[in-house]
Amino acid sequence: MKNEVYKNNLENEYSESSSLEHRRLLGQFFTPYQVAKFMAEWILLHPKKQMTILDPATGFGIFERALTELKRKKKLSFDLWEIDNNIANKLKLVARELNLDSCLVQEDFLKNGWNKKFDGIIANPPYFKHHFINQKERVYQEVCLRAYFKFSLQTNVYCWFLIKSINLLADGGRLAFIVPSEFLNANYGEKIKDYLKQIGIVLHLINIDFNENVFDNALTTSVIILAEKGNKKHNHINFYSVHNLAELKSLKTFLEKHPKKTYKITELDSKTKWRNYFNGNGEKKLPPSVVPVSVFGRFSRGIATGANDYFALSKLEITEYKLPTKHLVPCITKATHAKDISFDAEEFEKLRENNKKVYLFNGEGANDSYGSRYIDEGKHRGVHLRYLTRNRNPWYALEKRPVAPIWVNVFGRNGLKFIWNTSHCVNLTCFHAFSPSDIGKNYLSIFFLYLHSKIAKELFDREKREYGNGLEKFEPNDLNKTMMIDFRLLENQDKSILSELQRDFLQSRKERRPVVLEKADKIFRKYTKATF
Ligand SMILES: C[S@@+](CC[C@H](N)C(=O)[O-])C[C@H]1O[C@@H](n2cnc3c(N)ncnc32)[C@H](O)[C@@H]1O
């Protein structure tokens, strides 16, 4: 076992032999050994020779193994928490093997243990939604009361671990946490960011966006938080980005040499996505000539049927069930059905002929025999009992959405993909749909061209949510909040050139499009004084 404790073998064996469902339920995704060592180095920079250490979510003790390997003549005593008995039993063996001076508590960390303070706190806390927190209300009251701080009840569990741990740090204590970076960019994280600013102990935030996904099955990017509770509050935070494991070889070299962006705490805005501070966008002030996208219209989520296998139909299925056209709504049901930058009646016809599912069944008002028969068929299949359908009245009615002139791909690897729609199709949730406001109606074609411009991409990038593996996602509100050029400032001559360019853009082949966009970009840049 000796050699094995300094690798990830224990974790890997466990991940292979236990169900993903169980692991998800308890947030059991493990830290790569090299990352654990990097974080352990931070804790061991504490000048004390004898240290008390807390790990509130120990797993197989990756951090304890790393601390033991690096220990540098210190005497460490550990308080370890692990809720899962199977893991805890194995952990006991690890502790014995390493001769750890440790106390293992096989209970829920959130519910107990407020009385002791620690010189070092190190953790990769569980990650799951607040709904699954045991005795949520009671734990919430206690955390808020003890931390003198109120956060959103909708906060993911890892933030609850973080807040509690911060409050268990002794004076001079050092904390190293690795958590999903979601809170830096999600709404629920605003309060947590406020809190981190206010307590003034955080020194370094290291955003990990590895090219390969090192946290198996956890589809998230992560951030390492390094903090120290000094005599005085820290007044700045360093932001770093790392893209591969090799960059985290040695903490000392990393802190000395790795490029960073440093911001005064007073400069940091909790309301914005902090991902912009890692890439330096936070420094770039936007010019006064920008307004939110919502001035020109709104993106909204597509239709959620709750049972696409039943509601989405192909030509053949329609013939089979003899469904009359009055119950059918043309619809784009898959992002892959719209391959290029425009979608028209002809494209729709091709999909229909190829027997793709391009219609939705709308059962509302279906009092004829074929419509009623298909509703009965749905009941027979149990469609009416699914989550969305049982909350709809009647269950077979569709959400009412207008046909949108612009769609955008929701989830992807290569940025946003906007589509100009002239068909009569509505859309499912594979796209968000844009409905122009009264102001926006006057600029629709220019807006579409603008969406493809470099300026728009840079501005949208500030709002995107990133997942592991380079996946990017935008919620409709991320798009609506994004700032854009105020088209009302466009001179008439520029307006007509841009409309012309939009037609050119739609009609030209792929190879020519960058040339068209380059011309449009030049005009758009005239209206932004900043160098984006
Ligand atoms: C993300 S894993 C991290 C394990 C290990 N520290 C590592 O980094 O590889 C979180 C661990 O916390 C345990 N856990 C989950 N909820 C807990 C709770 N409420 N109290 C204590 N431990 C918990 C899980 O069983 C899991 O082993």
Short mmCIF file of C-alpha atoms in Angstrom, two decimals, residues 32 35 124 177-184 205-210 213-215 218-225 240-242 278 466-468:
data_model
loop_
_atom_site.label_atom_id
_atom_site.label_comp_id
_atom_site.label_asym_id
_atom_site.label_seq_id
_atom_site.Cartn_x
_atom_site.Cartn_y
_atom_site.Cartn_z
CA PRO A 32 -5.98 14.39 -8.67
CA VAL A 35 -3.54 19.04 -7.28
CA ASN A 124 -12.66 19.28 -1.97
CA PHE A 177 -10.35 24.63 -1.11
CA ILE A 178 -11.01 23.29 -4.56
CA VAL A 179 -14.59 23.90 -5.70
CA PRO A 180 -16.52 24.21 -8.97
CA SER A 181 -16.09 27.70 -10.38
CA GLU A 182 -19.85 27.92 -10.96
CA PHE A 183 -20.43 30.25 -7.98
CA LEU A 184 -18.14 32.86 -9.52
CA LEU A 205 -8.08 32.29 -6.95
CA ILE A 206 -6.78 29.78 -9.47
CA ASN A 207 -9.21 28.91 -12.23
CA ILE A 208 -8.64 25.41 -13.56
CA ASP A 209 -9.85 24.86 -17.06
CA PHE A 210 -7.90 21.77 -18.04
CA ASN A 213 -11.26 16.62 -17.78
CA VAL A 214 -9.30 15.51 -14.73
CA PHE A 215 -12.27 15.33 -12.41
CA ALA A 218 -17.86 15.98 -12.97
CA LEU A 219 -18.72 18.26 -15.83
CA THR A 220 -17.38 21.42 -14.25
CA THR A 221 -14.41 23.69 -14.28
CA SER A 222 -12.92 24.28 -10.86
CA VAL A 223 -11.29 26.98 -8.84
CA ILE A 224 -8.68 26.62 -6.11
CA ILE A 225 -9.18 29.12 -3.29
CA TYR A 240 -4.75 32.92 -12.27
CA SER A 241 -5.82 30.57 -15.09
CA VAL A 242 -4.32 27.13 -15.63
CA PHE A 278 -9.22 35.79 -14.78
CA GLU A 466 -18.12 27.20 -18.99
CA TYR A 467 -18.25 23.53 -18.23
CA GLY A 468 -15.41 21.00 -18.30
#
